[in-house]
Coordinates of C-alpha atoms in Angstrom, one line a residue:
Chain I
X912 CA 138.9 94.3 272.8
X913 CA 138.7 97.0 276.0
X914 CA 137.2 97.7 279.2
X915 CA 134.7 100.3 277.2
X916 CA 133.1 97.7 274.6
X917 CA 130.6 96.5 277.5
X918 CA 128.8 99.3 278.8
X919 CA 126.4 97.2 280.1
X920 CA 125.5 93.4 280.5
X921 CA 124.1 91.4 277.8
X922 CA 121.2 91.3 279.1
X923 CA 120.4 95.3 279.2
X924 CA 121.7 96.2 276.1
X925 CA 119.4 97.1 272.9
X926 CA 122.1 95.1 270.5
X927 CA 124.9 92.7 271.4
X928 CA 127.7 92.5 268.7
X929 CA 129.1 89.2 269.4
X930 CA 132.0 87.7 267.4
X931 CA 130.6 89.0 264.1
X932 CA 132.8 87.6 261.0
X933 CA 131.8 88.8 257.4
X934 CA 134.2 87.6 254.7
X935 CA 133.7 88.7 250.8
X936 CA 135.3 86.1 248.9
X937 CA 138.5 85.7 250.5
X938 CA 138.6 89.6 251.6
X939 CA 137.5 89.7 255.6
X940 CA 135.1 92.8 255.9
X941 CA 134.6 92.1 259.4
X942 CA 136.4 90.4 262.0
X943 CA 135.2 88.8 265.1
X944 CA 133.9 92.3 266.3
X945 CA 132.5 92.5 269.3
X946 CA 130.7 95.3 271.8
X947 CA 127.2 96.4 273.1
X948 CA 125.0 98.9 272.8
X949 CA 122.6 100.4 275.7
X950 CA 119.1 100.9 275.0
X951 CA 118.5 104.6 274.0
X952 CA 122.1 105.2 273.1
X953 CA 123.6 107.0 270.3
X954 CA 126.4 105.0 268.7
X955 CA 128.8 106.4 265.8
X956 CA 130.4 103.2 263.7
X957 CA 133.6 105.5 262.5
X958 CA 136.5 104.4 260.0
X959 CA 138.2 104.7 256.7
X960 CA 136.4 103.8 253.6
X961 CA 136.8 99.8 253.5
X962 CA 137.0 99.8 256.9
X963 CA 133.5 97.5 257.0
X964 CA 131.3 99.9 259.2
X965 CA 128.5 100.1 256.5
X966 CA 128.9 96.2 256.5
X967 CA 128.2 96.2 259.8
X968 CA 125.1 98.3 260.1
X969 CA 124.0 95.8 257.1
X970 CA 124.7 93.4 259.4
X971 CA 122.9 94.7 262.1
X972 CA 119.9 95.2 259.8
X973 CA 119.8 91.9 258.4
X974 CA 120.8 93.1 255.0
X975 CA 124.1 90.9 255.2
X976 CA 124.2 87.8 257.0
X977 CA 127.3 87.5 259.1
X978 CA 129.8 84.3 258.3
X979 CA 130.3 84.0 262.0
X980 CA 129.3 85.4 265.3
X981 CA 125.5 86.7 266.5
X982 CA 123.6 89.8 266.4
X983 CA 121.5 89.8 269.2
X984 CA 118.5 93.0 269.5
X985 CA 116.5 93.1 272.6
X986 CA 118.2 90.5 274.3
X987 CA 117.2 87.6 271.6
X988 CA 119.5 86.3 268.9
X989 CA 118.4 88.2 265.4
X990 CA 121.3 86.6 264.0
X991 CA 118.7 83.9 261.9
X992 CA 116.1 86.3 261.5
X993 CA 115.1 87.5 257.9
X994 CA 114.8 91.6 257.3
X995 CA 111.2 91.7 257.1
X996 CA 111.4 90.6 260.5
X997 CA 113.6 92.5 262.2
X998 CA 111.8 95.2 262.6
X999 CA 114.3 97.8 262.0
X1000 CA 114.4 101.3 260.6
X1001 CA 117.1 101.9 258.1
X1002 CA 118.2 105.0 256.6
X1003 CA 120.1 104.5 253.2
X1004 CA 122.7 106.9 252.2
X1005 CA 121.0 108.2 249.5
X1006 CA 117.4 107.7 251.2
X1007 CA 116.5 105.4 248.6
X1008 CA 112.7 107.2 249.0
X1009 CA 110.1 105.1 246.5
X1010 CA 110.0 107.9 243.9
X1011 CA 107.3 107.6 242.3
X1012 CA 105.5 107.8 245.6
X1013 CA 104.2 110.9 247.3
X1014 CA 105.6 111.6 250.7
X1015 CA 102.4 110.3 252.3
X1016 CA 102.6 107.4 251.0
X1017 CA 106.2 106.5 251.3
X1018 CA 106.1 106.9 254.8
X1019 CA 102.7 104.7 254.8
X1020 CA 105.0 101.9 253.1
X1021 CA 105.3 100.2 256.3
X1022 CA 102.2 99.9 257.6
X1023 CA 100.4 98.9 254.5
X1024 CA 103.0 96.4 254.2
X1025 CA 101.8 94.5 257.3
X1026 CA 100.2 91.2 257.2
X1027 CA 96.6 92.0 256.4
X1028 CA 95.3 91.4 260.4
X1029 CA 98.0 93.8 262.0
X1030 CA 97.3 96.1 259.2
X1031 CA 96.4 99.9 260.8
X1032 CA 93.1 100.8 259.1
X1033 CA 93.5 103.4 256.4
X1034 CA 92.1 106.5 259.4
X1035 CA 94.5 105.4 261.4
X1036 CA 97.7 104.9 258.7
X1037 CA 96.3 108.9 257.9
X1038 CA 96.9 109.3 261.9
X1039 CA 100.0 107.7 262.2
X1040 CA 101.7 109.0 259.4
X1041 CA 100.6 112.4 260.3
X1042 CA 102.2 112.3 263.9
X1043 CA 105.5 111.4 261.7
X1044 CA 105.2 114.3 259.1
X1045 CA 104.6 116.7 262.4
X1046 CA 107.7 114.6 264.2
X1047 CA 110.1 115.7 261.3
X1048 CA 108.3 118.7 260.9
X1049 CA 107.7 118.5 257.5
X1050 CA 103.8 119.0 258.1
X1051 CA 102.1 119.8 254.7
X1052 CA 104.2 118.0 252.7
X1053 CA 102.5 114.6 252.2
X1054 CA 101.4 115.4 248.9
X1055 CA 104.8 116.3 247.4
X1056 CA 107.0 113.4 246.0
X1057 CA 110.5 112.6 246.9
X1058 CA 111.7 114.5 243.5
X1059 CA 110.1 117.9 244.8
X1060 CA 112.1 118.0 247.9
X1061 CA 115.6 119.3 249.5
X1062 CA 118.2 116.8 250.0
X1063 CA 117.8 117.6 253.8
X1064 CA 113.7 117.3 253.2
X1065 CA 114.7 113.9 252.0
X1066 CA 116.6 112.6 254.6
X1067 CA 113.7 113.5 257.5
X1068 CA 110.8 111.6 254.7
X1069 CA 113.9 108.8 254.9
X1070 CA 113.5 108.8 259.0
X1071 CA 110.3 108.7 259.3
X1072 CA 109.9 105.9 256.8
X1073 CA 111.7 104.4 259.0
X1074 CA 110.0 105.0 262.3
X1075 CA 106.6 104.2 260.9
X1076 CA 107.0 100.4 261.7
X1077 CA 108.2 101.5 265.4
X1078 CA 111.5 100.2 265.1
X1079 CA 113.4 98.5 268.1
X1080 CA 116.6 100.2 266.5
X1081 CA 117.5 102.4 264.2
X1082 CA 120.1 102.8 261.6
X1083 CA 121.7 105.4 259.5
X1084 CA 124.1 104.9 256.5
X1085 CA 126.5 107.9 256.3
X1086 CA 123.1 110.1 256.9
X1087 CA 125.2 113.4 255.6
X1088 CA 127.3 112.3 253.1
X1089 CA 125.0 113.5 250.8
X1090 CA 124.4 116.8 251.7
X1091 CA 126.3 120.1 251.2
X1092 CA 128.3 121.7 254.3
X1093 CA 125.8 124.2 255.3
X1094 CA 122.7 121.7 255.6
X1095 CA 124.9 119.3 257.1
X1096 CA 126.0 121.4 260.3
X1097 CA 121.7 122.4 260.6
X1098 CA 121.0 118.3 260.0
X1099 CA 123.7 117.1 262.7
X1100 CA 122.4 119.5 265.4
X1101 CA 118.5 118.6 264.3
X1102 CA 119.5 114.5 265.1
X1103 CA 121.2 115.0 268.0
X1104 CA 117.7 117.0 269.4
X1105 CA 115.6 114.4 267.6
X1106 CA 117.7 111.3 269.2
X1107 CA 117.2 113.2 272.7
X1108 CA 113.3 113.9 272.1
X1109 CA 112.2 110.2 271.0
X1110 CA 114.8 108.0 272.5
X1111 CA 115.7 105.6 270.0
X1112 CA 118.4 103.0 270.2
X1113 CA 120.4 104.8 267.2
X1114 CA 123.4 103.5 265.1
X1115 CA 124.7 105.6 262.7
X1116 CA 128.0 105.2 259.9
X1117 CA 130.1 107.9 259.3
X1118 CA 134.0 108.6 258.1
X1119 CA 133.4 111.9 259.4
X1120 CA 135.4 112.2 263.1
X1121 CA 134.3 115.6 263.9
X1122 CA 131.0 114.5 263.1
X1123 CA 131.2 110.6 265.5
X1124 CA 133.3 112.3 268.0
X1125 CA 130.3 115.5 268.7
X1126 CA 127.0 113.9 267.8
X1127 CA 127.3 110.2 269.3
X1128 CA 127.6 109.4 272.9
X1129 CA 130.4 106.4 271.9
X1130 CA 132.1 106.2 269.2
X1131 CA 133.2 102.4 267.6
X1132 CA 136.2 102.9 265.5
X1133 CA 137.1 100.1 262.7
X1134 CA 139.7 99.5 260.5
X1135 CA 140.6 96.7 258.3
X1136 CA 137.2 95.3 259.8
X1137 CA 138.5 95.1 263.0
X1138 CA 137.2 97.3 266.1
X1139 CA 140.0 99.5 267.3
X1140 CA 138.3 100.8 269.9
X1141 CA 135.3 101.4 271.1
X1142 CA 134.0 105.1 273.9
X1143 CA 133.2 108.2 274.5
X1144 CA 134.6 111.5 272.8
X1145 CA 137.0 111.8 275.7
X1146 CA 138.3 108.1 275.7
X1147 CA 139.1 108.4 271.9
X1148 CA 140.7 111.7 272.4
X1149 CA 142.6 110.9 275.4
X1150 CA 143.3 107.4 275.6
X1151 CA 143.7 106.0 272.1
X1152 CA 143.9 102.1 272.5
X1153 CA 145.8 101.4 269.1
X1154 CA 148.4 103.1 266.6
X1155 CA 145.7 103.3 264.0
X1156 CA 143.1 105.6 266.6
X1157 CA 146.0 107.4 267.6
X1158 CA 146.8 108.7 264.1
X1159 CA 143.2 108.5 262.7
X1160 CA 141.8 111.2 265.4
X1161 CA 143.2 114.6 265.5
X1162 CA 146.4 115.8 263.2
X1163 CA 148.4 113.2 264.7
X1164 CA 152.5 113.6 263.8
X1165 CA 154.8 109.9 264.1
X1166 CA 158.1 109.7 265.0
X1167 CA 160.0 106.6 265.2
X1168 CA 161.8 105.7 267.6
X1169 CA 163.5 102.8 269.3
X1170 CA 162.6 101.6 272.9
X1171 CA 165.6 100.0 275.3
X1172 CA 165.2 99.2 278.9
X1173 CA 162.2 101.1 279.5
X1174 CA 163.4 104.0 277.6
X1175 CA 162.8 105.7 274.3
X1176 CA 165.7 106.5 272.4
X1177 CA 166.1 108.6 269.4
X1178 CA 169.3 109.5 267.4
X1179 CA 170.9 108.3 270.4
X1180 CA 169.1 110.6 272.7
X1181 CA 166.6 109.9 275.5
X1182 CA 163.5 111.1 274.8
X1183 CA 162.6 111.2 278.7
X1184 CA 159.5 109.5 278.1
X1185 CA 158.1 106.6 279.7
X1186 CA 158.7 103.0 277.5
X1187 CA 158.2 100.3 280.4
X1188 CA 155.1 99.5 278.5
X1189 CA 156.9 98.7 275.5
X1190 CA 159.8 95.8 274.7
X1191 CA 162.6 96.7 273.4
X1192 CA 162.7 97.5 269.6
X1193 CA 160.8 100.1 267.4
X1194 CA 158.1 101.8 268.2
X1195 CA 156.4 104.7 267.4
X1196 CA 156.1 108.3 269.4
X1197 CA 152.7 110.0 268.7
X1198 CA 152.4 113.8 269.2
X1199 CA 149.6 116.3 268.3
X1200 CA 150.3 120.1 267.7
X1201 CA 148.1 121.6 270.5
X1202 CA 150.0 119.5 273.2
X1203 CA 153.4 120.6 271.8
X1204 CA 155.1 123.8 273.4
X1205 CA 158.7 125.3 272.5
X1206 CA 161.0 125.1 275.3
X1207 CA 164.6 124.7 276.2
X1208 CA 166.2 122.2 274.4
X1209 CA 167.4 120.7 277.6
X1210 CA 164.5 119.6 279.1
X1211 CA 163.1 119.6 275.3
X1212 CA 161.4 115.5 274.4
X1213 CA 161.5 116.4 270.8
X1214 CA 164.5 118.5 269.3
X1215 CA 164.4 120.2 265.5
X1216 CA 165.4 122.8 263.0
X1217 CA 162.0 125.0 261.8
X1218 CA 161.7 124.0 258.1
X1219 CA 158.5 126.3 257.1
X1220 CA 156.9 128.6 259.2
X1221 CA 153.1 129.7 257.5
X1222 CA 150.7 131.9 259.3
X1223 CA 147.2 130.2 260.0
X1224 CA 144.0 131.7 261.5
X1225 CA 145.0 132.4 265.1
X1226 CA 148.9 132.1 265.2
X1227 CA 151.3 130.5 263.0
X1228 CA 152.0 127.0 262.2
X1229 CA 155.5 125.7 262.4
X1230 CA 156.7 122.3 260.7
X1231 CA 159.7 121.0 262.3
X1232 CA 162.0 118.4 261.0
X1233 CA 163.0 116.5 264.2
X1234 CA 166.1 115.6 265.0
X1235 CA 167.7 114.8 262.3
X1236 CA 166.0 112.0 261.2
X1237 CA 163.6 114.2 258.5
X1238 CA 160.3 113.5 260.5
X1239 CA 158.0 116.3 260.4
X1240 CA 156.0 117.5 263.6
X1241 CA 154.0 120.6 263.1
X1242 CA 153.5 122.6 266.4
X1243 CA 151.2 125.8 266.8
X1244 CA 153.1 129.3 267.6
X1245 CA 151.7 132.8 268.6
X1246 CA 151.5 135.3 266.1
X1247 CA 154.6 137.3 267.8
X1248 CA 156.9 134.6 267.6
X1249 CA 160.6 135.5 267.5
X1250 CA 161.4 132.1 265.8
X1251 CA 162.9 132.0 262.3
X1252 CA 162.9 129.0 259.6
X1253 CA 166.4 127.6 260.3
X1254 CA 166.3 127.5 263.9
X1255 CA 166.8 125.2 266.4
X1256 CA 164.1 124.8 268.9
X1257 CA 163.3 122.5 271.6
X1258 CA 159.6 120.5 272.1
X1259 CA 157.8 119.5 275.4
X1260 CA 154.9 117.3 274.7
X1261 CA 152.4 117.8 277.5
X1262 CA 150.6 114.7 275.9
X1263 CA 152.4 111.8 273.9
X1264 CA 151.8 107.9 273.1
X1265 CA 154.5 105.4 272.6
X1266 CA 152.9 102.3 270.5
X1267 CA 155.3 99.3 270.3
X1268 CA 156.2 98.5 266.7
X1269 CA 156.6 100.5 263.1
X1270 CA 154.8 103.6 262.5
X1271 CA 151.4 103.0 261.7
Chain K
X269 CA 117.1 113.3 241.7
X270 CA 118.7 114.3 238.6
X271 CA 119.8 117.8 238.7
X272 CA 118.5 120.0 235.7
X273 CA 121.1 119.9 232.6
X274 CA 122.8 123.1 231.9
X275 CA 121.6 125.7 229.4
X276 CA 122.7 124.9 225.9
X277 CA 126.1 127.0 225.4
X278 CA 125.2 130.1 223.1
X279 CA 125.2 129.4 219.2
X280 CA 128.0 131.5 218.3
X281 CA 130.7 129.2 220.5
X282 CA 133.8 128.5 218.8
X283 CA 132.5 125.0 217.9
X284 CA 130.1 127.0 216.1
X285 CA 130.6 126.8 211.7
X286 CA 130.7 129.2 209.1
X287 CA 127.1 129.6 207.7
X288 CA 127.6 127.9 204.3
X289 CA 128.3 125.1 206.0
X290 CA 125.7 124.7 208.4
X291 CA 123.2 125.0 205.9
X292 CA 124.9 122.4 203.2
X293 CA 124.9 119.9 206.1
X294 CA 121.3 120.4 207.3
X295 CA 120.4 120.1 203.8
X296 CA 122.3 117.1 202.9
X297 CA 120.7 115.3 206.5
X298 CA 117.2 116.6 205.3
X299 CA 117.8 115.4 201.8
X300 CA 118.8 112.1 202.5
X301 CA 116.0 111.8 205.0
X302 CA 113.9 112.3 202.4
X303 CA 115.0 110.2 200.0
X304 CA 115.8 107.1 202.1
X305 CA 113.2 107.3 204.8
X306 CA 109.8 109.5 204.0
X307 CA 109.5 108.9 200.3
X308 CA 109.6 105.2 200.4
X309 CA 107.1 105.5 203.2
X310 CA 105.0 108.3 201.5
X311 CA 105.0 105.8 198.3
X312 CA 103.5 103.1 200.5
X313 CA 100.4 104.8 201.7
X314 CA 100.5 106.6 197.9
X315 CA 100.2 103.0 196.1
X316 CA 98.4 101.6 198.9
X317 CA 95.2 104.9 198.1
X318 CA 95.4 104.6 194.4
X319 CA 92.7 102.3 193.7
X320 CA 90.8 104.1 196.5
X321 CA 89.8 103.5 200.3
X322 CA 87.1 100.4 199.0
X323 CA 89.8 98.9 197.1
X324 CA 92.3 98.7 200.6
X325 CA 89.1 97.6 202.6
X326 CA 88.8 94.6 199.7
X327 CA 92.0 93.7 200.4
X328 CA 92.1 93.8 204.2
X329 CA 89.0 92.0 204.1
X330 CA 90.7 89.0 201.8
X331 CA 90.4 85.7 203.5
X332 CA 94.1 85.3 203.4
X333 CA 94.9 88.9 204.3
X334 CA 92.2 88.0 207.5
X335 CA 94.3 84.8 208.0
X336 CA 97.7 86.9 208.3
X337 CA 96.5 89.9 210.2
X338 CA 95.1 87.0 213.0
X339 CA 98.8 85.4 213.1
X340 CA 100.6 88.0 213.2
X341 CA 98.5 89.2 216.4
X342 CA 99.0 85.9 217.9
X343 CA 102.5 85.2 217.3
X344 CA 103.0 88.9 218.7
X345 CA 100.4 88.3 221.6
X346 CA 102.7 85.2 222.7
X347 CA 106.3 86.7 222.0
X348 CA 105.9 89.9 223.2
X349 CA 104.8 88.6 226.7
X350 CA 107.4 85.8 226.9
X351 CA 110.2 88.4 226.1
X352 CA 109.2 90.8 228.4
X353 CA 109.0 88.2 231.2
X354 CA 112.3 87.2 230.1
X355 CA 113.8 91.0 229.9
X356 CA 112.9 91.9 233.2
X357 CA 114.1 88.5 234.9
X358 CA 117.3 88.8 232.8
X359 CA 118.2 92.7 233.7
X360 CA 116.9 91.4 237.2
X361 CA 119.5 89.0 237.8
X362 CA 122.4 90.9 235.5
X363 CA 121.8 94.1 237.5
X364 CA 121.1 92.9 241.3
X365 CA 123.2 90.0 241.7
X366 CA 126.9 88.9 240.9
X367 CA 127.1 85.0 239.5
X368 CA 129.5 83.5 237.6
X369 CA 128.9 83.3 233.7
X370 CA 127.4 87.0 234.1
X371 CA 129.0 88.7 231.5
X372 CA 128.4 85.7 229.5
X373 CA 124.7 86.3 229.7
X374 CA 124.8 89.9 228.5
X375 CA 126.6 88.9 225.2
X376 CA 124.5 85.9 225.0
X377 CA 121.6 88.4 225.1
X378 CA 122.8 90.4 222.1
X379 CA 123.4 87.5 220.0
X380 CA 120.0 87.7 218.3
X381 CA 120.6 91.0 217.3
X382 CA 123.9 90.6 215.9
X383 CA 123.1 87.0 214.1
X384 CA 121.6 87.3 210.4
X385 CA 118.1 86.7 211.1
X386 CA 117.9 84.0 208.3
X387 CA 120.4 82.3 210.5
X388 CA 118.1 82.6 213.6
X389 CA 115.5 80.9 211.3
X390 CA 117.6 78.2 209.6
X391 CA 118.8 76.9 213.7
X392 CA 115.0 76.2 214.3
X393 CA 114.6 74.2 211.2
X394 CA 117.8 71.9 212.0
X395 CA 116.7 71.6 215.6
X396 CA 112.7 70.9 214.7
X397 CA 112.6 70.7 211.0
X398 CA 111.9 66.9 209.5
X399 CA 115.5 66.1 209.2
X400 CA 116.9 68.2 212.1
X401 CA 117.6 66.8 215.6
X402 CA 114.5 66.6 217.3
X403 CA 112.7 66.1 213.7
X404 CA 112.1 61.9 214.3
X405 CA 111.0 62.4 217.6
X406 CA 108.4 64.8 217.1
X407 CA 107.4 64.0 213.7
X408 CA 106.5 60.5 216.3
X409 CA 104.8 62.3 218.6
X410 CA 103.0 64.2 215.8
X411 CA 104.1 67.4 217.1
X412 CA 104.3 70.4 214.1
X413 CA 107.1 73.1 214.9
X414 CA 108.3 73.8 211.6
X415 CA 106.1 75.0 208.7
X416 CA 103.8 75.2 211.6
X417 CA 102.9 78.0 214.2
X418 CA 105.2 76.8 217.1
X419 CA 108.2 77.5 214.8
X420 CA 107.1 81.1 214.2
X421 CA 106.2 81.9 217.7
X422 CA 110.3 80.3 218.4
X423 CA 111.9 82.2 215.5
X424 CA 109.9 85.5 216.8
X425 CA 110.9 84.8 220.3
X426 CA 114.1 84.2 219.4
X427 CA 114.6 87.5 217.4
X428 CA 112.8 89.9 219.8
X429 CA 114.6 88.6 222.9
X430 CA 117.1 91.6 223.3
X431 CA 114.8 94.8 223.1
X432 CA 113.3 94.2 226.7
X433 CA 116.6 92.9 228.0
X434 CA 118.6 95.6 227.0
X435 CA 116.5 98.3 227.7
X436 CA 116.2 97.1 231.3
X437 CA 120.0 96.2 232.0
X438 CA 121.4 99.9 232.1
X439 CA 118.5 101.3 234.0
X440 CA 118.2 98.7 236.9
X441 CA 122.4 98.9 237.5
X442 CA 122.0 102.6 237.5
X443 CA 119.6 102.2 240.1
X444 CA 120.7 99.8 242.4
X445 CA 119.5 97.4 244.8
X446 CA 118.4 100.2 247.8
X447 CA 115.1 100.7 247.1
X448 CA 114.6 97.2 247.1
X449 CA 116.4 96.9 250.1
X450 CA 114.6 100.1 251.8
X451 CA 111.5 97.9 251.1
X452 CA 112.6 95.1 252.6
X453 CA 113.5 96.8 256.2
X454 CA 110.3 98.2 256.0
X455 CA 108.2 94.3 256.3
X456 CA 107.4 94.0 252.6
X457 CA 107.5 90.5 251.3
X458 CA 109.9 89.7 248.1
X459 CA 106.6 89.8 245.6
X460 CA 104.9 93.3 246.9
X461 CA 108.4 94.5 246.7
X462 CA 108.7 93.7 243.1
X463 CA 105.3 95.0 242.5
X464 CA 105.3 98.5 244.4
X465 CA 108.7 99.5 244.4
X466 CA 111.1 97.8 241.4
X467 CA 108.3 97.7 238.7
X468 CA 107.4 100.9 239.3
X469 CA 110.8 102.0 239.0
X470 CA 111.3 100.3 235.6
X471 CA 107.7 100.9 234.1
X472 CA 108.4 103.4 231.3
X473 CA 111.1 101.3 230.4
X474 CA 109.7 98.5 230.2
X475 CA 106.9 100.0 228.3
X476 CA 109.5 101.4 225.8
X477 CA 111.5 97.7 225.6
X478 CA 107.6 96.0 224.9
X479 CA 106.9 98.7 222.3
X480 CA 109.7 98.3 220.5
X481 CA 109.7 94.4 221.0
X482 CA 106.1 94.4 219.6
X483 CA 107.3 96.3 215.8
X484 CA 110.0 94.0 215.4
X485 CA 107.5 90.7 216.5
X486 CA 105.6 92.0 214.2
X487 CA 107.5 93.2 211.3
X488 CA 109.9 90.1 211.1
X489 CA 110.5 88.6 207.9
X490 CA 114.1 87.2 207.9
X491 CA 113.5 84.4 210.2
X492 CA 110.0 84.1 210.1
X493 CA 110.1 83.4 206.2
X494 CA 112.5 80.5 206.9
X495 CA 110.5 78.5 209.2
X496 CA 107.0 79.4 208.1
X497 CA 106.6 77.6 204.9
X498 CA 104.6 80.5 203.2
X499 CA 100.8 77.9 203.5
X500 CA 98.1 80.5 202.7
X501 CA 95.7 81.0 205.1
X502 CA 97.7 79.3 208.1
X503 CA 101.2 79.8 208.0
X504 CA 101.7 83.4 206.6
X505 CA 102.4 86.4 209.0
X506 CA 101.9 89.8 207.4
X507 CA 105.1 90.4 206.0
X508 CA 105.2 86.8 204.5
X509 CA 101.8 88.1 203.0
X510 CA 103.3 91.3 201.6
X511 CA 105.7 89.6 199.9
X512 CA 103.3 86.7 198.4
X513 CA 101.3 89.1 197.0
X514 CA 103.9 91.4 195.6
X515 CA 105.3 88.1 193.5
X516 CA 101.9 87.6 192.2
X517 CA 101.9 91.3 190.7
X518 CA 98.6 92.1 193.2
X519 CA 100.7 95.7 193.6
X520 CA 97.2 97.1 194.9
X521 CA 96.9 94.3 198.0
X522 CA 100.2 94.4 199.0
X523 CA 100.7 98.1 199.3
X524 CA 97.4 97.4 200.9
X525 CA 98.7 95.3 203.9
X526 CA 102.5 97.0 203.7
X527 CA 100.7 100.3 204.3
X528 CA 99.0 98.5 207.3
X529 CA 102.8 97.3 208.7
X530 CA 103.8 100.6 208.1
X531 CA 101.0 102.4 209.6
X532 CA 102.2 100.2 213.4
X533 CA 105.9 101.8 212.8
X534 CA 104.5 105.2 212.7
X535 CA 102.6 104.3 215.9
X536 CA 105.5 102.7 217.3
X537 CA 107.7 105.7 216.4
X538 CA 105.2 108.4 218.1
X539 CA 104.6 106.4 221.1
X540 CA 108.1 105.9 221.5
X541 CA 109.0 109.8 220.9
X542 CA 106.3 110.5 223.5
X543 CA 107.9 108.3 226.0
X544 CA 111.2 109.9 225.4
X545 CA 110.0 113.3 225.7
X546 CA 107.8 112.8 229.3
X547 CA 109.7 110.2 231.1
X548 CA 113.6 110.9 229.8
X549 CA 114.5 110.8 233.4
X550 CA 113.4 107.5 234.0
X551 CA 114.1 105.7 231.0
X552 CA 117.5 106.5 231.5
X553 CA 120.3 109.4 232.2
X554 CA 122.0 108.2 228.1
X555 CA 120.0 107.4 225.7
X556 CA 121.4 104.6 223.5
X557 CA 118.9 104.8 220.5

């Protein structure tokens, strides 16, 4: 898909996803998704609902069987391996704690479920559960029941339970989805620290781009079952690989333009944008408010009249109807700006992206 | 998991009626209940006890009465476990899998509730009776179903089939698959998952369904009456025995056996109420009975 997809060679990857396709009836939930995850990496699967991110996570866990492609864990083909034999730790969105078992029994479940000859002695189970409770900072809560815990505590019990089986990879489905905003922030930081401390290869699913880009080493962006891009936050922000990624990350405005002979034009005016990578025909210019500044119309990329001016926290946000075509671009202005609604302004874009085809 | 229910609205809300209306409605409800539920129950027990405890004991110790009690217990002991297993299996299939004909299965499960018990009994006579579909074959192989214990069991199983399944389907649908999947990822095999995760999650609802199923299995009259043949001491269940005694003007004995059935109903009701009060959350978010 792109150069950052393969961070490591196949031999040393903790997880290799190789051309994975998953169909639900006639619908493709995943289409030939391919990427690698390095040992100890923290990777986010990011996408809108229905993008296939949770399906991909479930394929990694063995809870769904792919209709095509392979999944390698620690270099060995795990595609045909049963869930029970995969040794992956899975934390469910609503934690799926066993409500009739104490915290202790929840965490011990994976140890007690082992075949008899690999099952630890009762004393070892007690010691191991105690260690895990300390690890997730829930020491002393072993006799509680899930119903007696807060959301954040349940999350950490689910994590300890998944870690009890000494998983080769840790998979988290929307780990912050069921929590309120304040707990989310705390837990986000805690998960990052926890990951750095324990070093498990971790994949988590989220629909929140801030969460993904702040927390993960690399972010894989999925859309309609396809992997659009995988890369570090800087890559995703600065070099979006597709129109979808460009609009999905950050506040992005799109302006349909026409490319002719390597120049982008809007309403007949040359936008002074390099379009050498676009064939002649329709294309779309993407810009973000922080990259735009008012300038003299003679050297502007976009020209338009201010249709709305409103106060935001630190400054003023202007909506500008660009080139009479009715496409609204937003730009941040200082509080003491002399511009007024109706004024014609030129906008210079320090960064912009041009993709061939119609708007996303 | 569930948040505590919000406190009930203040009594003098806009929805409250004038005092007179409230008193009238309450009185009407109490009167109705008293007349149609409480009074008959009281009559059953007073009639049973009128000749004295010794007479009740004698009536119940009667050979035919004992046979009827034994048969009723036997029928319940066979049909209730069968329907418990069927109910769990059906609810599991409906709640956890997508398959063609699923809505048809759910509709069929309700059929025994909507069809008259007499029809249920007749169906088995038409299938297994002497003139029935399998009648000649059964007679040739010396298998007795109609007018024998197997027929009574079949009819009872059919009539009580929905109780456990209907109790479990909504609950298991609401609970979803996540708990089971979590257990699988932790390395547990299918049987272990069922015994340690699924069964504990549904245990109170299962008990509730079994309780109702049992009450109906012991009390069923219509379907059993059609297939039983009313052979005294052999194919008479308790409800049928009550009818026979009553028709023979043995009122004291009839009420004695009837009081035993009524007692069963009261015990079931009490156990049901305790379950509902103690385990409301685990039975279901919204009660339907």
